[in-house]
Coordinates of C-alpha atoms in Angstrom, one line a residue:
M19 CA 0.0 0.0 0.0
T20 CA 1.2 3.4 -0.7
T21 CA 0.3 6.9 0.3
P22 CA -0.5 10.1 -1.9
T23 CA 2.8 11.5 -0.9
S24 CA 4.8 8.5 -1.8
K25 CA 4.0 8.9 -5.4
R26 CA 6.3 10.5 -7.9
A27 CA 6.1 11.2 -11.7
L28 CA 8.3 9.3 -14.0
S29 CA 9.2 10.5 -17.4
R30 CA 9.6 7.8 -20.3
R31 CA 13.1 6.7 -20.7
T32 CA 14.8 3.8 -22.8
L33 CA 17.3 1.6 -20.8
M34 CA 19.9 0.2 -23.2
T35 CA 21.6 -2.6 -21.3
G36 CA 23.7 -3.9 -24.1
A37 CA 27.4 -4.5 -23.5
G38 CA 29.4 -1.3 -23.9
T39 CA 26.6 1.0 -23.3
A40 CA 28.0 4.0 -21.6
A41 CA 24.9 5.6 -20.0
L42 CA 21.6 3.9 -18.8
G43 CA 18.5 5.9 -18.3
V44 CA 16.7 4.3 -15.4
L45 CA 14.1 6.0 -13.1
G46 CA 16.8 8.4 -12.0
G47 CA 15.6 11.7 -11.7
V48 CA 12.6 13.9 -12.4
T49 CA 13.1 17.7 -12.3
G50 CA 12.6 18.7 -8.8
A51 CA 12.2 15.3 -7.3
R52 CA 14.5 13.5 -4.9
A53 CA 16.7 10.5 -5.9
L54 CA 14.9 7.3 -5.6
T55 CA 17.0 5.8 -2.8
D56 CA 20.7 5.8 -2.1
R57 CA 20.9 2.4 -3.7
A58 CA 19.1 3.5 -7.0
A59 CA 21.5 6.7 -7.0
A60 CA 24.7 4.5 -6.6
S61 CA 23.5 2.0 -9.4
P62 CA 25.0 2.3 -12.7
A63 CA 21.5 2.6 -13.9
A64 CA 20.7 5.7 -12.4
H65 CA 22.2 8.2 -14.9
A66 CA 20.8 10.0 -18.0
L67 CA 17.3 10.5 -19.2
A68 CA 16.6 9.6 -22.8
A69 CA 15.4 12.4 -25.1
P70 CA 11.8 13.5 -25.0
T71 CA 9.4 11.3 -27.1
T72 CA 6.8 12.6 -29.4
Q73 CA 3.3 11.6 -30.4
E74 CA 4.2 10.8 -34.0
A75 CA 3.6 7.1 -35.0
P76 CA 6.6 5.0 -35.5
A77 CA 7.5 3.4 -38.7
G78 CA 7.0 -0.4 -38.7
F79 CA 4.2 -2.8 -39.2
A80 CA 2.3 -2.2 -35.9
S81 CA 2.1 0.7 -33.4
F82 CA 1.8 0.0 -29.8
A83 CA 0.5 2.5 -27.4
W84 CA 0.6 1.8 -23.5
L85 CA -2.6 2.4 -21.7
G86 CA -1.5 2.0 -18.2
T87 CA -1.4 -1.1 -15.9
S88 CA -1.1 -4.0 -18.5
G89 CA -3.1 -2.2 -21.1
W90 CA -2.2 -1.7 -24.8
R91 CA -3.6 -0.4 -28.1
V92 CA -2.1 -2.2 -31.0
R93 CA -2.6 -0.8 -34.5
T94 CA -1.6 -2.6 -37.8
P95 CA -2.5 -1.7 -41.3
T96 CA -5.8 -3.3 -41.1
T97 CA -6.5 -4.0 -37.4
T98 CA -6.8 -2.6 -33.9
V99 CA -6.5 -4.7 -31.0
L100 CA -6.8 -3.9 -27.3
L101 CA -5.4 -5.6 -24.4
D102 CA -6.6 -5.2 -20.8
P103 CA -7.8 -1.6 -21.6
Y104 CA -8.5 0.1 -18.2
V105 CA -8.9 3.9 -18.6
T106 CA -11.5 4.9 -16.1
R107 CA -9.2 4.3 -13.2
F108 CA -11.6 4.9 -10.4
D109 CA -10.4 5.3 -6.7
T110 CA -10.5 2.2 -4.6
G111 CA -8.6 3.7 -1.6
L112 CA -5.4 1.7 -2.5
A113 CA -3.0 4.7 -2.9
A114 CA -4.1 6.2 0.4
G115 CA -3.7 2.8 2.3
R116 CA -7.5 2.4 2.6
F117 CA -8.3 -0.2 0.0
S118 CA -12.0 -1.2 -0.1
A119 CA -13.2 -4.4 -1.9
T120 CA -16.7 -2.8 -1.8
T121 CA -15.6 0.0 -4.1
R122 CA -18.4 0.3 -6.7
L123 CA -17.6 -0.2 -10.3
S124 CA -17.9 2.7 -12.8
V125 CA -16.9 3.5 -16.4
D126 CA -15.8 7.0 -17.5
A127 CA -17.0 7.0 -21.1
A128 CA -15.6 10.4 -21.6
A129 CA -12.1 9.4 -20.6
L130 CA -12.2 6.2 -22.9
D131 CA -13.3 8.4 -25.8
A132 CA -10.4 10.7 -25.1
A133 CA -7.9 8.0 -24.9
L134 CA -9.2 5.7 -27.7
G135 CA -11.2 8.0 -29.9
A136 CA -15.1 8.2 -30.1
P137 CA -17.3 5.1 -31.2
G138 CA -18.0 5.3 -34.8
T139 CA -15.0 7.3 -35.8
P140 CA -11.8 5.8 -37.5
E141 CA -9.8 6.7 -34.5
G142 CA -12.1 5.0 -32.0
A143 CA -12.6 1.7 -34.1
V144 CA -11.5 -1.5 -32.3
D145 CA -11.6 -5.0 -33.8
S146 CA -10.8 -7.2 -30.9
I147 CA -10.1 -7.0 -27.1
L148 CA -7.9 -9.5 -25.5
V149 CA -8.2 -10.1 -21.7
T150 CA -5.6 -11.6 -19.6
H151 CA -7.8 -11.9 -16.5
T152 CA -10.8 -10.3 -15.1
H153 CA -9.8 -8.2 -12.0
W154 CA -11.2 -4.8 -12.2
D155 CA -7.8 -2.9 -13.5
H156 CA -8.1 -5.2 -16.4
F157 CA -11.6 -5.9 -17.3
A158 CA -13.9 -3.2 -15.8
D159 CA -13.9 -1.2 -19.0
V160 CA -14.0 -4.1 -21.4
P161 CA -17.8 -4.6 -21.5
H162 CA -18.5 -1.0 -22.2
L163 CA -15.9 -0.9 -24.9
A164 CA -17.2 -4.2 -26.4
R165 CA -20.9 -2.7 -26.4
T166 CA -19.9 0.6 -28.0
R167 CA -17.3 -0.4 -30.6
G168 CA -18.6 -3.9 -31.5
A169 CA -15.3 -5.5 -30.8
T170 CA -14.9 -9.3 -30.1
V171 CA -13.7 -10.0 -26.7
F172 CA -11.3 -12.9 -26.4
T173 CA -11.4 -14.1 -22.7
T174 CA -11.5 -17.0 -20.2
L175 CA -14.7 -18.8 -19.3
T176 CA -15.1 -16.5 -16.3
G177 CA -14.6 -13.5 -18.5
Y178 CA -17.4 -14.9 -20.9
H179 CA -19.9 -15.1 -18.2
L180 CA -19.0 -11.8 -16.6
A181 CA -19.3 -10.1 -19.9
L182 CA -22.9 -11.6 -20.5
A183 CA -23.9 -10.3 -17.2
M184 CA -22.6 -6.8 -18.0
G185 CA -24.6 -6.7 -21.3
V186 CA -22.1 -7.9 -23.9
P187 CA -23.9 -9.8 -26.8
R188 CA -23.0 -13.4 -26.8
E189 CA -21.8 -13.1 -30.4
Q190 CA -19.2 -10.9 -29.5
L191 CA -17.4 -13.3 -26.9
A192 CA -14.9 -15.9 -27.5
V193 CA -13.6 -18.2 -24.9
V194 CA -9.9 -19.1 -24.9
R195 CA -7.9 -21.1 -22.6
G196 CA -4.2 -21.4 -23.8
G197 CA -2.9 -23.1 -26.9
E198 CA -5.0 -21.3 -29.5
E199 CA -3.3 -19.6 -32.5
M200 CA -5.7 -17.4 -34.5
H201 CA -5.5 -14.8 -37.1
L202 CA -6.9 -11.5 -36.1
G203 CA -6.7 -9.3 -39.1
D204 CA -3.2 -9.2 -40.2
L205 CA -1.9 -10.3 -36.7
V206 CA -1.2 -13.8 -35.7
V207 CA -2.2 -14.3 -32.0
R208 CA -1.3 -17.3 -29.9
V209 CA -2.9 -17.7 -26.5
V210 CA -0.5 -18.7 -23.9
P211 CA -1.5 -20.0 -20.4
A212 CA -0.1 -17.8 -17.6
L213 CA -0.5 -17.1 -13.7
H214 CA -1.6 -14.3 -11.7
S215 CA 0.9 -12.6 -9.2
R216 CA 0.5 -13.2 -5.4
T217 CA 0.4 -11.1 -2.4
A218 CA 3.2 -11.1 0.1
S219 CA 1.6 -13.9 2.0
G220 CA 1.4 -16.0 -1.2
A221 CA -2.5 -15.6 -1.6
L222 CA -4.4 -14.4 -4.6
L223 CA -6.6 -11.1 -4.7
F224 CA -10.1 -12.1 -5.3
P225 CA -9.8 -15.5 -6.6
G226 CA -12.5 -17.5 -8.1
L227 CA -14.4 -18.5 -11.4
H228 CA -17.7 -18.3 -12.8
T229 CA -19.1 -21.3 -14.8
T230 CA -22.5 -19.6 -15.1
V231 CA -23.8 -16.2 -15.7
P232 CA -23.6 -14.4 -12.2
A233 CA -25.6 -11.4 -11.2
K234 CA -24.4 -8.1 -12.7
P235 CA -21.2 -7.2 -10.9
R236 CA -21.6 -4.0 -8.8
T237 CA -18.2 -3.9 -6.8
I238 CA -14.6 -4.6 -7.6
A239 CA -14.9 -7.9 -5.5
D240 CA -17.3 -9.0 -8.0
L241 CA -14.6 -9.4 -10.6
P242 CA -12.5 -12.3 -9.8
E243 CA -9.3 -13.4 -11.2
G244 CA -10.9 -16.3 -13.4
D245 CA -7.6 -17.6 -14.5
T246 CA -4.9 -15.8 -16.3
L247 CA -3.6 -15.8 -20.0
S248 CA -1.1 -14.1 -21.9
Y249 CA -0.9 -13.2 -25.7
L250 CA 1.8 -13.7 -28.2
L251 CA 1.4 -11.3 -31.2
R252 CA 3.3 -12.0 -34.4
S253 CA 3.6 -9.9 -37.6
P254 CA 3.7 -11.2 -41.1
Q255 CA 7.5 -10.6 -41.1
G256 CA 7.7 -13.0 -38.1
R257 CA 8.5 -10.6 -35.3
S258 CA 6.7 -11.3 -32.1
V259 CA 5.7 -9.7 -28.8
L260 CA 4.5 -11.4 -25.6
L261 CA 2.0 -9.4 -23.6
L262 CA 1.9 -10.5 -20.0
G263 CA -1.2 -9.2 -17.7
G264 CA 0.2 -10.3 -14.3
S265 CA 3.4 -10.5 -12.6
D266 CA 3.8 -14.3 -12.8
Y267 CA 4.0 -16.8 -15.6
D268 CA 4.3 -20.5 -16.4
D269 CA 7.9 -20.9 -17.5
Q270 CA 7.2 -24.3 -19.0
A271 CA 4.3 -22.7 -21.2
L272 CA 6.9 -20.1 -22.5
R273 CA 9.7 -22.6 -23.4
G274 CA 10.1 -22.7 -27.2
L275 CA 8.3 -19.5 -27.9
R276 CA 10.3 -17.3 -30.1
V277 CA 9.9 -13.8 -28.6
D278 CA 11.5 -10.6 -29.6
T279 CA 9.8 -8.3 -27.0
V280 CA 8.1 -9.1 -23.7
A281 CA 5.8 -6.7 -21.9
L282 CA 6.6 -7.5 -18.4
P283 CA 4.8 -6.4 -15.2
V284 CA 6.8 -5.1 -12.2
P285 CA 6.1 -7.5 -9.2
S286 CA 5.1 -5.9 -6.2
T287 CA 6.3 -8.7 -3.9
D288 CA 9.1 -11.2 -3.6
V289 CA 7.0 -14.2 -3.6
T290 CA 7.7 -15.4 -7.3
T291 CA 11.2 -17.1 -7.3
D292 CA 13.8 -15.8 -9.6
Y293 CA 11.3 -13.6 -11.6
A294 CA 13.5 -12.2 -14.2
G295 CA 15.9 -15.2 -14.4
R296 CA 13.5 -17.9 -15.1
L297 CA 11.6 -15.6 -17.7
L298 CA 14.9 -14.8 -19.5
T299 CA 16.0 -18.6 -19.6
A300 CA 12.6 -19.8 -20.7
L301 CA 12.4 -17.2 -23.6
D302 CA 16.0 -17.5 -24.5
H303 CA 16.9 -13.9 -23.6
P304 CA 14.6 -11.8 -25.6
G305 CA 15.9 -8.5 -27.3
Q306 CA 13.7 -6.2 -25.5
I307 CA 11.5 -6.0 -22.4
V308 CA 9.0 -3.3 -21.8
L309 CA 8.0 -2.8 -18.2
V310 CA 4.4 -2.3 -17.3
H311 CA 1.9 -2.5 -14.5
W312 CA 4.2 -0.3 -12.3
D313 CA 2.1 2.9 -12.5
D314 CA -0.5 4.2 -10.0
F315 CA -3.6 3.1 -11.9
E316 CA -5.9 5.3 -9.8
S317 CA -4.7 8.5 -11.2
P318 CA -5.6 10.0 -14.6
L319 CA -4.0 8.6 -17.8
T320 CA -1.6 11.6 -18.2
N321 CA 2.0 11.9 -18.5
P322 CA 4.4 11.6 -16.8
P323 CA 3.0 8.5 -15.1
L324 CA 2.9 8.4 -11.3
A325 CA 4.6 5.4 -9.4
A326 CA 5.0 4.7 -5.7
E327 CA 8.5 5.1 -4.4
S328 CA 8.6 1.5 -3.2
T329 CA 7.6 0.5 -6.8
E330 CA 10.5 2.7 -8.4
V331 CA 13.0 1.0 -6.2
R332 CA 11.6 -2.6 -7.3
M333 CA 12.0 -1.2 -10.8
V334 CA 15.5 -0.4 -10.3
G335 CA 16.3 -3.8 -8.9
L336 CA 14.5 -5.6 -11.8
I337 CA 16.4 -3.6 -14.3
E338 CA 19.7 -4.2 -12.6
E339 CA 18.8 -8.0 -12.4
I340 CA 17.8 -8.2 -16.3
R341 CA 21.1 -6.2 -17.1
R342 CA 23.2 -8.8 -14.9
L343 CA 21.6 -11.8 -16.4
S344 CA 21.0 -10.6 -20.1
P345 CA 23.3 -7.8 -20.9
R346 CA 22.1 -7.6 -24.6
T347 CA 18.4 -7.2 -23.6
E348 CA 17.1 -3.6 -23.9
V349 CA 14.6 -2.4 -21.3
V350 CA 12.0 0.2 -22.1
V351 CA 10.0 2.1 -19.6
P352 CA 7.0 3.6 -21.6
E353 CA 4.8 6.7 -21.2
Y354 CA 0.9 6.6 -21.7
R355 CA -0.2 6.5 -25.3
T356 CA 3.3 7.1 -26.8
P357 CA 3.8 4.9 -29.8
L358 CA 6.3 2.4 -29.7
Q359 CA 7.5 0.1 -32.5
L360 CA 7.5 -3.3 -31.2
L361 CA 6.6 -5.4 -34.4

């Protein structure tokens, strides 16, 4: 848990951890803010910021824009895909140390339209929505987006039943469980089994499944995890991006996948053993890692993102571990809605 005074703004920076790189831009310094910690300041990672980014779309097959938490908008020449889009970002009391499981669900349609474009416009068109799991910070906005954009939702059986309860037409829902490989427009998407992160005690937040349609969810506790998936996206040229939604994974399910880039959530506890090492080994040291799910997801989706100081320290430690274990892997810390060329 964090308090409002323990959050700081982070600017986007790219972390080049390849051998021979002279300067590493890592969480190290926002104008007017103190150094992260003595440990972070002493790290070789705490040096120069990268040059400011622009909103111009990068060249390449697909443009990826981070939507906060684990969310993404992916645009190709023919297709727009969302993963875990959560833009409403309502207050659960988490940042203030007063987390309430009975927080009412709500949707900020204006914020969604501002971030993604209005329904019925080319900017706001969505073809498919991929759901890793059904906690509120991954799923709460999905039913509204599906209803207003006509997108097909790929989700677990639990997500299927929750979406029906929240008014999504049955014909817009597709249940996946891991192992499927599908064409979504000009993308190839492989569904990969995954795991959800755990609390410091090893427990799961809001565990549970729905095998039938429940009553319409009213609170965040009414959206259980319902199993967790990840998604591997491939371009016609063969490049691939693995998008994780929670800070755990099944390394056996990852072995043999050819992955160029991984969107990797920053863990909030040390419960998962050798978090960076097992991932790097299973994926044979991917060329790029993009860190996600480190931001304060109860603050507006405006740059620079806010993060708890404890999370910043964890990020520094994770980056140092990746650098130590895989010196040629590039680490990227994104900003909201800033296009990245990942495919």
